[in-house]
Amino acid sequence: MKQARQMLLSACVGMLLVSGAAFGADEPAIAGDTTVAPAKAPAKDLILKGDAKCTGCHDEADEPIGRATMLELNPGVLAIATTRHGVKGDERTPTCTDCHGESKDHINFKGKGKEKPPAPDRSFRKITATPAAERNAACLTCHKGDKRTHWEGSQHAANDVACNSCHKVHAEHDPVRNKKTQAEVCFTCHKNERADTHKISTHPLAAGKMGCSDCHNAHGSAGPKLLKKNTLNETCFTCHAEKRGPFLWEHQPVTEDCSSCHTPHGSNITPLLKSRAPFMCSECHDGPHNSDVPYGTVAAGIQGGYANPNMNPTENATGRGCMNCHSMVHGSNHPAGALLHR
Amino acid sequence: MRICKNEMRMGALSLAVSSALAVMFAAPMSVYAEESWEDEVATIRHPTNYIELGAESVSKDSAKFGEYNGLNEKGGKAIVNFSVRGGDAYEGGDGITRWSLAGKDLGTTSRELGVALGKQGRWNLKVGYDELRHNITDTYQTPLQGIMGGNVFTLPPSFEAFNAQSATSARVLTANQLGAFHTEDVGTTRKNTSMAAGINLSPELSLKFDYNHLAQSGAKLIAGAARGGEAVPGTATTWRAEAVAMLMNPTNYKTDTFNLSLNWVGESGHLTGGYFGSLFKDGYDRLSYENPMMTAAATPVPGVFQTTTLGTAPDNQLHQLNLSGGYAFSPATKLAGGISYGRNTQNTAFLAGMPETVLAPQASLDGLVVTKHADAKLTNRTTQALTLSATLKYNERDNRSSSNVYQYYAINNVTAVDSSANAPYSNKKSELELAGDYRLGKSQTVRLAYDLEKITRQCGDYALASNCLVDTDNTENKLGVKYRVKASGDLGLNVGYSIAKRKGGYDNNAITPLGGLDANSLTRVNSQDYVGFVAVPYAARTQNVLKAGADWQASEKLNFSAEGRYANTKYDSTYGVKDGKTWGVNLDATYNYSEDGSVSTYLSQNRREQSMTIKQNNAAIVASATAIGVPANSSWTNDLKEDGVSLGLNAKQGGLMAGKLELGGDLTYSLDKTGYETQQNYAGATTGGLTCSSPNILSCGVLPDIKSRLITFKLTGIYALDQASKVSVGYMFQQLKSDDYAYNAFQYGFTSSRLMPTNQTSGSYAVNVIGASYIYSFK
């Protein structure tokens, strides 16, 4: 044991020596030496117009290294430079205080040591005293109209969802604006939908080929469930235009509401069906077939447990059930397709 | 009592370890300090570009595993991703030019490529390409010859008619027939090419345009049914009814989508006017195949054809004009709304010369659906505590297509000609939503909401002198209340309750296309639905929903949340769906224990139950059932139970090995079960001792659960070789176990009486994927 301790001690001393050799040659006595006068950050803007008041003050107050400490304390904040909000040449680009408020108490704070200044006027942190509506107002000052027309009174607005609940304004890559990572952001609140995407039948969300925003407008819409289009069907037909028709022979619920049969976020019944035929069809059609014979275990077929060789499952119930024959459930344009057979 | 007192002791060893670690961590910082702050800012200002090159290996072929991710085939795939951005907008001066070029998953069929260029605040242009192969199945087998994606399928010349008529034990495929079966990989490929552009004409006015061309190829499976014309052995009759074959329905589609909008934003108002166009074209007008259940030599009877033809999706177009906007009367009172007008047309020529068509009064539908939409929402923050909103919405689908009587041969055993009138369905939907949110102090909020929804359905031009549908209208009133409280700075609670009552209007005299031209008997409607049966979307009902949730931000690092939902729905219908229940629970916990590390976990559990009651059609029951005394007006029930559980565990740890190594792990498990139970409800019936398992018409009992279990385990490690270079290594295991009785019917050796087997399976798999890549980052 003693030998082991000695070996470890030697290794550490060795590491110290090697480290010193590696870095000592080029290194002025700054690292770890807080007594040396630091290279102070000039009080000039780093990224945004007028940001010096935010980025250049901490060095004198509480940080030992004594630099433009926003760089060290939270360089992620300055990543806003890589976003549209960081383009100074665009006259619309906000300054720090446009979003965070003038924050005089914060700026004039004279605390020492570990004392923390009061939060800015508008704080966008996870735990914040700034109400969601006030935070949102800062964003909506510029981001109004178009896709945010219906924000006021929308489901998200009414539930105190703030823009920064979903968006990372300072980040180089905002996860909610990337198809591959967007769903995870939405799943923070929409947990049933998260569970649905693990089912056997889904849209390609998990593969990152689709985002929630392909169907929904989280900023408010005139449609149901924050759908992008005015109706559910219009939204579905954006990608599934072959089902739009109008067909010669229409299936009435298809013309009114795709969700009569389908559930969009995931299902145990392929393809995204709410239930399995023939039972799903029985929810709307009593006859002519269904009331004749109840579909029980025979629907499973002999291999499903019904071992009577004289009873074969009818094609009304096995496989695709009703859709074995009524395969044109979305509508038919065949003159002989009245029963959605062709 | 023993008190343990730990003291901080700084021995030689701990001092040495601490010093070594301090120097190791301080060393990079000291190097960093060498750079001027200007350099650092410039570094931060420039976007991080990267190129990732590598390879990944998939352990097994599986269409289901590779359903959307392009990893459906065993073997190697290239990992190619990159993102490069630039422009003087990143220089910190007055420049506003930005450009980007990005590619994702270029080594798979899920590839994506995009280019963007613009002057921020002036104009922008984007061009993109996105490909998605949807792998549907790799176990489908068919004797039909023809390529996947084609629309003509024929049988091998030596293929004899499939014996669909004789007893089950004799219902087998011959060796010759089995030899004709071959496997096809069935799937569709969607290729999207897109272009978007925008220009700011002034600070207030901007113009946007986007265009998307979707080219779809491949096929999806569809069932085709036809008259089986095979002569019944030993009789002079012809086999009666539907012969079903699974077919590859081509998706030779092209959809062009346009959006053009002009946006105006003023101090107090904003307005957007736009055009949306969607043009759909199908490369085929039909899918034809030779019916495996009859031969050309079979006795021809009216309506029986060896070559069967299905129609494919007709070309259609939608042109829509939209206007939306908002106006702030004051900071407290705002109005927003919009109107839309659309014309959806379809005039594809009907298939001509089809033997199944006896009379087609028109050569094409010349279909037109006019859609109208209007909405207006007024919100008012009456006081800081009270916010009110009122919304009106109107949507109309006005199908102006003509209606005529068509004559045709159905696929059932009736040799007579059938007639039906096409029903151009229209509907009008009006909604009123009123809501008030009242804040009680700083921490409590109460929301009261009332919704009224009314929908009417009709056919504008119906060839028959009656309604074209039974369910003519619905009106639903919904009242909801929700209470939220911030119990403390860290703990939020909410609870909500809503009740909705829906009424329905029904016309039992309606003659629907399903029912042909015959007037209803007043005991059966909509093609033999019993009076009293109502389709579930239109049935009168009362629905109660209760929700509750809690979110506890225990600290900046630790968060717990829990939520639950219970809904109970009672339908008023005599027959049909009678009631339904759902409940669900979600539990989440996240611990961000350091800047570099976090652990999160969740559990979701959901259940859905639904029960139906269906009236028994005694007249249709075969003699054996009648003999056992099934009484009049008996009924049968079917109960649905669906359970789902989903578990997740995710962990991330960075900052390892002096900040060079990041590790991530993700485990998810989900289990879903859907079960149906059918029970006879012969009130007072004498069943002669027969049960659900008796070899009789009593087709009842519990079906095997449709069960799917999915496990996914992912590990990733990213090691930084230096500031610019990283190596990423990833491993994924995914296993799907799927049990689904629906596939029983497709297996060789046994099929239902008239269903051609495909040997298709439900797609269970266990697949390992391992990959490694090199990532080079630069500014």
PDB file of C-alpha atoms in Angstrom, chain A residues 30 36-42 59 64-69 71-72, chain B residues 33-38 40:
ATOM      1  CA  ILE A  30      -0.395  34.530 -15.268  1.00  0.00           C
ATOM      2  CA  VAL A  36      -0.162  39.898 -11.528  1.00  0.00           C
ATOM      3  CA  ALA A  37      -1.909  42.816 -13.124  1.00  0.00           C
ATOM      4  CA  PRO A  38      -4.247  41.367 -15.724  1.00  0.00           C
ATOM      5  CA  ALA A  39      -4.728  42.492 -19.270  1.00  0.00           C
ATOM      6  CA  LYS A  40      -7.947  44.364 -18.800  1.00  0.00           C
ATOM      7  CA  ALA A  41     -10.622  44.175 -21.390  1.00  0.00           C
ATOM      8  CA  PRO A  42     -11.199  47.471 -23.055  1.00  0.00           C
ATOM      9  CA  ASP A  59     -13.572  42.170 -14.596  1.00  0.00           C
ATOM     10  CA  PRO A  64      -9.570  36.988 -10.309  1.00  0.00           C
ATOM     11  CA  ILE A  65      -8.177  36.673 -13.790  1.00  0.00           C
ATOM     12  CA  GLY A  66      -9.351  40.104 -14.645  1.00  0.00           C
ATOM     13  CA  ARG A  67     -10.293  39.985 -18.283  1.00  0.00           C
ATOM     14  CA  ALA A  68     -13.389  40.667 -20.263  1.00  0.00           C
ATOM     15  CA  THR A  69     -14.900  38.024 -18.138  1.00  0.00           C
ATOM     16  CA  LEU A  71     -15.785  35.533 -22.411  1.00  0.00           C
ATOM     17  CA  GLU A  72     -14.783  33.228 -19.617  1.00  0.00           C
TER      18      GLU A  72
ATOM     19  CA  ALA B  33      -4.657  33.592 -22.280  1.00  0.00           C
ATOM     20  CA  GLU B  34      -2.004  34.072 -24.900  1.00  0.00           C
ATOM     21  CA  GLU B  35      -4.592  35.080 -27.444  1.00  0.00           C
ATOM     22  CA  SER B  36      -5.694  38.646 -27.469  1.00  0.00           C
ATOM     23  CA  TRP B  37      -9.276  39.246 -26.541  1.00  0.00           C
ATOM     24  CA  GLU B  38      -9.849  40.498 -30.077  1.00  0.00           C
ATOM     25  CA  GLU B  40     -11.073  35.420 -28.932  1.00  0.00           C
TER      26      GLU B  40
END
